[in-house]
């Protein structure tokens, strides 16, 4: 079954896409946790970070390069931002198509709640 993210990437359901190339797609999170909350997603449907293979290195590198470009475009690069990839239950992963959260636009506090 394709995930909701695969459908957004293929244009089958609407998404607020802010960037797309041959390797990755980025769109705004539907429930933003910060003024900037963008999801950077490989076009290839990799379920979790545990499923990443060596052949995915270029795609994973592209995700970081795109995060940097989008942070600059959003005007949050200088003040700073956070990149998060959640994995499985303890990581709080809800959508099983790997994605990097780009969060910024306000102070984000501690990395983890105690
Ligand atoms: P995670 O918990 O890391 O798997 O994050 C999944 C994220 O996907 C959450 O922040 C959701 O708000 C977001 N999300 C779920 N459905 C959509 C959608 N249709 N468009 C954009 N973001 C979504």
mmCIF file with all atom_site columns, C-alpha atoms and ligand atoms in Angstrom:
data_model
loop_
_atom_site.group_PDB
_atom_site.id
_atom_site.type_symbol
_atom_site.label_atom_id
_atom_site.label_alt_id
_atom_site.label_comp_id
_atom_site.label_asym_id
_atom_site.label_entity_id
_atom_site.label_seq_id
_atom_site.pdbx_PDB_ins_code
_atom_site.Cartn_x
_atom_site.Cartn_y
_atom_site.Cartn_z
_atom_site.occupancy
_atom_site.B_iso_or_equiv
_atom_site.pdbx_formal_charge
_atom_site.auth_seq_id
_atom_site.auth_comp_id
_atom_site.auth_asym_id
_atom_site.auth_atom_id
_atom_site.pdbx_PDB_model_num
ATOM   1   C CA  . UNK A 1 1   ? 0.000  0.000  0.000  1.00 0.00 ? 1   UNK A CA  1
ATOM   2   C CA  . UNK A 1 2   ? 1.472  3.397  -0.949 1.00 0.00 ? 2   UNK A CA  1
ATOM   3   C CA  . UNK A 1 3   ? 1.795  5.800  1.978  1.00 0.00 ? 3   UNK A CA  1
ATOM   4   C CA  . UNK A 1 4   ? 0.147  9.193  2.045  1.00 0.00 ? 4   UNK A CA  1
ATOM   5   C CA  . UNK A 1 5   ? 3.576  10.687 1.293  1.00 0.00 ? 5   UNK A CA  1
ATOM   6   C CA  . UNK A 1 6   ? 3.991  8.542  -1.833 1.00 0.00 ? 6   UNK A CA  1
ATOM   7   C CA  . UNK A 1 7   ? 0.628  9.844  -3.038 1.00 0.00 ? 7   UNK A CA  1
ATOM   8   C CA  . UNK A 1 8   ? 1.671  13.472 -2.411 1.00 0.00 ? 8   UNK A CA  1
ATOM   9   C CA  . UNK A 1 9   ? 4.970  12.904 -4.262 1.00 0.00 ? 9   UNK A CA  1
ATOM   10  C CA  . UNK A 1 10  ? 3.099  11.457 -7.257 1.00 0.00 ? 10  UNK A CA  1
ATOM   11  C CA  . UNK A 1 11  ? 0.542  14.284 -7.205 1.00 0.00 ? 11  UNK A CA  1
ATOM   12  C CA  . UNK A 1 12  ? -2.343 11.914 -6.480 1.00 0.00 ? 12  UNK A CA  1
ATOM   13  C CA  . UNK A 1 13  ? -3.414 13.891 -3.410 1.00 0.00 ? 13  UNK A CA  1
ATOM   14  C CA  . UNK A 1 14  ? -2.763 17.560 -2.673 1.00 0.00 ? 14  UNK A CA  1
ATOM   15  C CA  . UNK A 1 15  ? 0.286  18.667 -0.750 1.00 0.00 ? 15  UNK A CA  1
ATOM   16  C CA  . UNK A 1 16  ? 1.869  22.076 -0.220 1.00 0.00 ? 16  UNK A CA  1
ATOM   17  C CA  . UNK A 1 17  ? 4.999  21.152 -2.176 1.00 0.00 ? 17  UNK A CA  1
ATOM   18  C CA  . UNK A 1 18  ? 7.845  23.651 -1.785 1.00 0.00 ? 18  UNK A CA  1
ATOM   19  C CA  . UNK A 1 19  ? 10.583 21.706 -3.591 1.00 0.00 ? 19  UNK A CA  1
ATOM   20  C CA  . UNK A 1 20  ? 10.901 18.665 -5.852 1.00 0.00 ? 20  UNK A CA  1
ATOM   21  C CA  . UNK A 1 21  ? 13.715 17.080 -7.846 1.00 0.00 ? 21  UNK A CA  1
ATOM   22  C CA  . UNK A 1 22  ? 14.541 13.613 -9.135 1.00 0.00 ? 22  UNK A CA  1
ATOM   23  C CA  . UNK A 1 23  ? 15.493 12.333 -5.665 1.00 0.00 ? 23  UNK A CA  1
ATOM   24  C CA  . UNK A 1 24  ? 13.458 14.189 -3.044 1.00 0.00 ? 24  UNK A CA  1
ATOM   25  C CA  . UNK A 1 25  ? 10.229 16.106 -2.485 1.00 0.00 ? 25  UNK A CA  1
ATOM   26  C CA  . UNK A 1 26  ? 9.569  18.652 0.268  1.00 0.00 ? 26  UNK A CA  1
ATOM   27  C CA  . UNK A 1 27  ? 6.155  19.834 1.428  1.00 0.00 ? 27  UNK A CA  1
ATOM   28  C CA  . UNK A 1 28  ? 4.718  21.677 4.420  1.00 0.00 ? 28  UNK A CA  1
ATOM   29  C CA  . UNK A 1 29  ? 3.565  19.581 7.369  1.00 0.00 ? 29  UNK A CA  1
ATOM   30  C CA  . UNK A 1 30  ? -0.225 19.528 7.651  1.00 0.00 ? 30  UNK A CA  1
ATOM   31  C CA  . UNK A 1 31  ? 0.009  20.100 11.435 1.00 0.00 ? 31  UNK A CA  1
ATOM   32  C CA  . UNK A 1 32  ? 2.921  22.517 11.797 1.00 0.00 ? 32  UNK A CA  1
ATOM   33  C CA  . UNK A 1 33  ? 4.755  22.500 15.139 1.00 0.00 ? 33  UNK A CA  1
ATOM   34  C CA  . UNK A 1 34  ? 6.673  25.704 14.360 1.00 0.00 ? 34  UNK A CA  1
ATOM   35  C CA  . UNK A 1 35  ? 6.369  28.672 11.941 1.00 0.00 ? 35  UNK A CA  1
ATOM   36  C CA  . UNK A 1 36  ? 8.459  26.649 9.475  1.00 0.00 ? 36  UNK A CA  1
ATOM   37  C CA  . UNK A 1 37  ? 7.668  22.929 9.455  1.00 0.00 ? 37  UNK A CA  1
ATOM   38  C CA  . UNK A 1 38  ? 8.606  21.224 6.215  1.00 0.00 ? 38  UNK A CA  1
ATOM   39  C CA  . UNK A 1 39  ? 8.960  17.500 5.527  1.00 0.00 ? 39  UNK A CA  1
ATOM   40  C CA  . UNK A 1 40  ? 11.805 16.464 3.216  1.00 0.00 ? 40  UNK A CA  1
ATOM   41  C CA  . UNK A 1 41  ? 11.009 13.054 1.763  1.00 0.00 ? 41  UNK A CA  1
ATOM   42  C CA  . UNK A 1 42  ? 12.863 10.717 -0.612 1.00 0.00 ? 42  UNK A CA  1
ATOM   43  C CA  . UNK A 1 43  ? 10.871 9.981  -3.751 1.00 0.00 ? 43  UNK A CA  1
ATOM   44  C CA  . UNK A 1 44  ? 11.793 6.315  -3.168 1.00 0.00 ? 44  UNK A CA  1
ATOM   45  C CA  . UNK A 1 45  ? 9.467  4.767  -0.578 1.00 0.00 ? 45  UNK A CA  1
ATOM   46  C CA  . UNK A 1 46  ? 11.871 3.688  2.191  1.00 0.00 ? 46  UNK A CA  1
ATOM   47  C CA  . UNK A 1 47  ? 9.734  2.750  5.249  1.00 0.00 ? 47  UNK A CA  1
ATOM   48  C CA  . UNK A 1 48  ? 12.181 3.521  8.082  1.00 0.00 ? 48  UNK A CA  1
ATOM   49  C CA  . UNK A 1 49  ? 15.805 4.504  8.581  1.00 0.00 ? 49  UNK A CA  1
ATOM   50  C CA  . UNK A 1 50  ? 16.368 0.812  9.411  1.00 0.00 ? 50  UNK A CA  1
ATOM   51  C CA  . UNK A 1 51  ? 15.590 0.041  5.753  1.00 0.00 ? 51  UNK A CA  1
ATOM   52  C CA  . UNK A 1 52  ? 18.155 2.447  4.286  1.00 0.00 ? 52  UNK A CA  1
ATOM   53  C CA  . UNK A 1 53  ? 20.691 0.810  1.958  1.00 0.00 ? 53  UNK A CA  1
ATOM   54  C CA  . UNK A 1 54  ? 24.097 1.916  0.702  1.00 0.00 ? 54  UNK A CA  1
ATOM   55  C CA  . UNK A 1 55  ? 22.561 2.749  -2.672 1.00 0.00 ? 55  UNK A CA  1
ATOM   56  C CA  . UNK A 1 56  ? 20.441 5.400  -0.881 1.00 0.00 ? 56  UNK A CA  1
ATOM   57  C CA  . UNK A 1 57  ? 23.452 7.493  0.166  1.00 0.00 ? 57  UNK A CA  1
ATOM   58  C CA  . UNK A 1 58  ? 23.007 10.101 -2.555 1.00 0.00 ? 58  UNK A CA  1
ATOM   59  C CA  . UNK A 1 59  ? 19.326 10.499 -1.712 1.00 0.00 ? 59  UNK A CA  1
ATOM   60  C CA  . UNK A 1 60  ? 20.023 10.921 2.001  1.00 0.00 ? 60  UNK A CA  1
ATOM   61  C CA  . UNK A 1 61  ? 22.729 13.456 1.249  1.00 0.00 ? 61  UNK A CA  1
ATOM   62  C CA  . UNK A 1 62  ? 20.344 15.339 -1.016 1.00 0.00 ? 62  UNK A CA  1
ATOM   63  C CA  . UNK A 1 63  ? 17.848 15.562 1.859  1.00 0.00 ? 63  UNK A CA  1
ATOM   64  C CA  . UNK A 1 64  ? 20.391 17.538 3.907  1.00 0.00 ? 64  UNK A CA  1
ATOM   65  C CA  . UNK A 1 65  ? 21.353 19.772 0.985  1.00 0.00 ? 65  UNK A CA  1
ATOM   66  C CA  . UNK A 1 66  ? 17.666 20.540 0.358  1.00 0.00 ? 66  UNK A CA  1
ATOM   67  C CA  . UNK A 1 67  ? 17.125 21.198 4.085  1.00 0.00 ? 67  UNK A CA  1
ATOM   68  C CA  . UNK A 1 68  ? 19.901 23.768 3.988  1.00 0.00 ? 68  UNK A CA  1
ATOM   69  C CA  . UNK A 1 69  ? 18.472 25.463 0.892  1.00 0.00 ? 69  UNK A CA  1
ATOM   70  C CA  . UNK A 1 70  ? 14.953 25.559 2.318  1.00 0.00 ? 70  UNK A CA  1
ATOM   71  C CA  . UNK A 1 71  ? 16.180 26.919 5.662  1.00 0.00 ? 71  UNK A CA  1
ATOM   72  C CA  . UNK A 1 72  ? 17.852 29.713 3.738  1.00 0.00 ? 72  UNK A CA  1
ATOM   73  C CA  . UNK A 1 73  ? 14.738 30.330 1.640  1.00 0.00 ? 73  UNK A CA  1
ATOM   74  C CA  . UNK A 1 74  ? 12.539 30.396 4.760  1.00 0.00 ? 74  UNK A CA  1
ATOM   75  C CA  . UNK A 1 75  ? 14.848 32.940 6.407  1.00 0.00 ? 75  UNK A CA  1
ATOM   76  C CA  . UNK A 1 76  ? 15.637 30.701 9.389  1.00 0.00 ? 76  UNK A CA  1
ATOM   77  C CA  . UNK A 1 77  ? 19.217 29.711 8.585  1.00 0.00 ? 77  UNK A CA  1
ATOM   78  C CA  . UNK A 1 78  ? 20.962 32.309 10.746 1.00 0.00 ? 78  UNK A CA  1
ATOM   79  C CA  . UNK A 1 79  ? 18.782 31.959 13.855 1.00 0.00 ? 79  UNK A CA  1
ATOM   80  C CA  . UNK A 1 80  ? 18.807 28.197 13.488 1.00 0.00 ? 80  UNK A CA  1
ATOM   81  C CA  . UNK A 1 81  ? 16.549 25.233 13.075 1.00 0.00 ? 81  UNK A CA  1
ATOM   82  C CA  . UNK A 1 82  ? 16.227 21.538 13.870 1.00 0.00 ? 82  UNK A CA  1
ATOM   83  C CA  . UNK A 1 83  ? 16.255 18.486 11.589 1.00 0.00 ? 83  UNK A CA  1
ATOM   84  C CA  . UNK A 1 84  ? 14.494 15.391 12.948 1.00 0.00 ? 84  UNK A CA  1
ATOM   85  C CA  . UNK A 1 85  ? 14.009 11.868 11.612 1.00 0.00 ? 85  UNK A CA  1
ATOM   86  C CA  . UNK A 1 86  ? 11.792 9.680  13.781 1.00 0.00 ? 86  UNK A CA  1
ATOM   87  C CA  . UNK A 1 87  ? 12.095 5.885  13.643 1.00 0.00 ? 87  UNK A CA  1
ATOM   88  C CA  . UNK A 1 88  ? 9.541  3.293  14.749 1.00 0.00 ? 88  UNK A CA  1
ATOM   89  C CA  . UNK A 1 89  ? 7.570  3.315  17.986 1.00 0.00 ? 89  UNK A CA  1
ATOM   90  C CA  . UNK A 1 90  ? 10.073 4.812  20.412 1.00 0.00 ? 90  UNK A CA  1
ATOM   91  C CA  . UNK A 1 91  ? 10.957 7.485  17.874 1.00 0.00 ? 91  UNK A CA  1
ATOM   92  C CA  . UNK A 1 92  ? 7.295  8.383  17.426 1.00 0.00 ? 92  UNK A CA  1
ATOM   93  C CA  . UNK A 1 93  ? 7.188  7.614  13.700 1.00 0.00 ? 93  UNK A CA  1
ATOM   94  C CA  . UNK A 1 94  ? 3.646  7.881  12.300 1.00 0.00 ? 94  UNK A CA  1
ATOM   95  C CA  . UNK A 1 95  ? 4.187  7.719  8.528  1.00 0.00 ? 95  UNK A CA  1
ATOM   96  C CA  . UNK A 1 96  ? 6.300  4.799  7.313  1.00 0.00 ? 96  UNK A CA  1
ATOM   97  C CA  . UNK A 1 97  ? 8.026  6.556  4.440  1.00 0.00 ? 97  UNK A CA  1
ATOM   98  C CA  . UNK A 1 98  ? 11.184 8.156  5.804  1.00 0.00 ? 98  UNK A CA  1
ATOM   99  C CA  . UNK A 1 99  ? 11.142 11.916 6.125  1.00 0.00 ? 99  UNK A CA  1
ATOM   100 C CA  . UNK A 1 100 ? 13.175 14.674 7.691  1.00 0.00 ? 100 UNK A CA  1
ATOM   101 C CA  . UNK A 1 101 ? 11.343 17.373 9.620  1.00 0.00 ? 101 UNK A CA  1
ATOM   102 C CA  . UNK A 1 102 ? 12.755 20.884 9.093  1.00 0.00 ? 102 UNK A CA  1
ATOM   103 C CA  . UNK A 1 103 ? 11.560 22.979 12.036 1.00 0.00 ? 103 UNK A CA  1
ATOM   104 C CA  . UNK A 1 104 ? 12.333 26.606 12.812 1.00 0.00 ? 104 UNK A CA  1
ATOM   105 C CA  . UNK A 1 105 ? 11.103 30.154 13.068 1.00 0.00 ? 105 UNK A CA  1
ATOM   106 C CA  . UNK A 1 106 ? 11.043 30.218 16.880 1.00 0.00 ? 106 UNK A CA  1
ATOM   107 C CA  . UNK A 1 107 ? 13.255 28.949 19.698 1.00 0.00 ? 107 UNK A CA  1
ATOM   108 C CA  . UNK A 1 108 ? 12.644 25.202 19.789 1.00 0.00 ? 108 UNK A CA  1
ATOM   109 C CA  . UNK A 1 109 ? 13.657 24.542 23.382 1.00 0.00 ? 109 UNK A CA  1
ATOM   110 C CA  . UNK A 1 110 ? 15.380 21.439 24.624 1.00 0.00 ? 110 UNK A CA  1
ATOM   111 C CA  . UNK A 1 111 ? 15.905 18.597 22.205 1.00 0.00 ? 111 UNK A CA  1
ATOM   112 C CA  . UNK A 1 112 ? 13.955 16.145 24.376 1.00 0.00 ? 112 UNK A CA  1
ATOM   113 C CA  . UNK A 1 113 ? 11.344 16.631 27.079 1.00 0.00 ? 113 UNK A CA  1
ATOM   114 C CA  . UNK A 1 114 ? 12.525 15.188 30.385 1.00 0.00 ? 114 UNK A CA  1
HETATM 115 P P1  . LIG B 2 .   ? 6.398  11.319 12.026 1.00 0.00 ? 1   LIG B P1  1
HETATM 116 O O1  . LIG B 2 .   ? 5.739  11.278 13.369 1.00 0.00 ? 1   LIG B O1  1
HETATM 117 O O2  . LIG B 2 .   ? 7.857  11.651 12.097 1.00 0.00 ? 1   LIG B O2  1
HETATM 118 O O3  . LIG B 2 .   ? 6.113  10.078 11.204 1.00 0.00 ? 1   LIG B O3  1
HETATM 119 O O4  . LIG B 2 .   ? 5.765  12.559 11.285 1.00 0.00 ? 1   LIG B O4  1
HETATM 120 C C1  . LIG B 2 .   ? 4.683  12.472 10.401 1.00 0.00 ? 1   LIG B C1  1
HETATM 121 C C2  . LIG B 2 .   ? 4.278  13.880 10.072 1.00 0.00 ? 1   LIG B C2  1
HETATM 122 O O5  . LIG B 2 .   ? 3.497  13.847 8.891  1.00 0.00 ? 1   LIG B O5  1
HETATM 123 C C3  . LIG B 2 .   ? 3.452  14.579 11.152 1.00 0.00 ? 1   LIG B C3  1
HETATM 124 O O6  . LIG B 2 .   ? 4.115  15.762 11.573 1.00 0.00 ? 1   LIG B O6  1
HETATM 125 C C4  . LIG B 2 .   ? 2.128  14.871 10.436 1.00 0.00 ? 1   LIG B C4  1
HETATM 126 O O7  . LIG B 2 .   ? 1.570  16.105 10.832 1.00 0.00 ? 1   LIG B O7  1
HETATM 127 C C5  . LIG B 2 .   ? 2.571  14.882 8.973  1.00 0.00 ? 1   LIG B C5  1
HETATM 128 N N1  . LIG B 2 .   ? 1.521  14.580 8.001  1.00 0.00 ? 1   LIG B N1  1
HETATM 129 C C6  . LIG B 2 .   ? 0.627  13.550 8.039  1.00 0.00 ? 1   LIG B C6  1
HETATM 130 N N2  . LIG B 2 .   ? -0.168 13.583 6.949  1.00 0.00 ? 1   LIG B N2  1
HETATM 131 C C7  . LIG B 2 .   ? 0.253  14.654 6.211  1.00 0.00 ? 1   LIG B C7  1
HETATM 132 C C8  . LIG B 2 .   ? -0.172 15.222 4.970  1.00 0.00 ? 1   LIG B C8  1
HETATM 133 N N3  . LIG B 2 .   ? -1.189 14.697 4.254  1.00 0.00 ? 1   LIG B N3  1
HETATM 134 N N4  . LIG B 2 .   ? 0.473  16.314 4.512  1.00 0.00 ? 1   LIG B N4  1
HETATM 135 C C9  . LIG B 2 .   ? 1.485  16.842 5.219  1.00 0.00 ? 1   LIG B C9  1
HETATM 136 N N5  . LIG B 2 .   ? 1.946  16.357 6.373  1.00 0.00 ? 1   LIG B N5  1
HETATM 137 C C10 . LIG B 2 .   ? 1.308  15.276 6.881  1.00 0.00 ? 1   LIG B C10 1
#
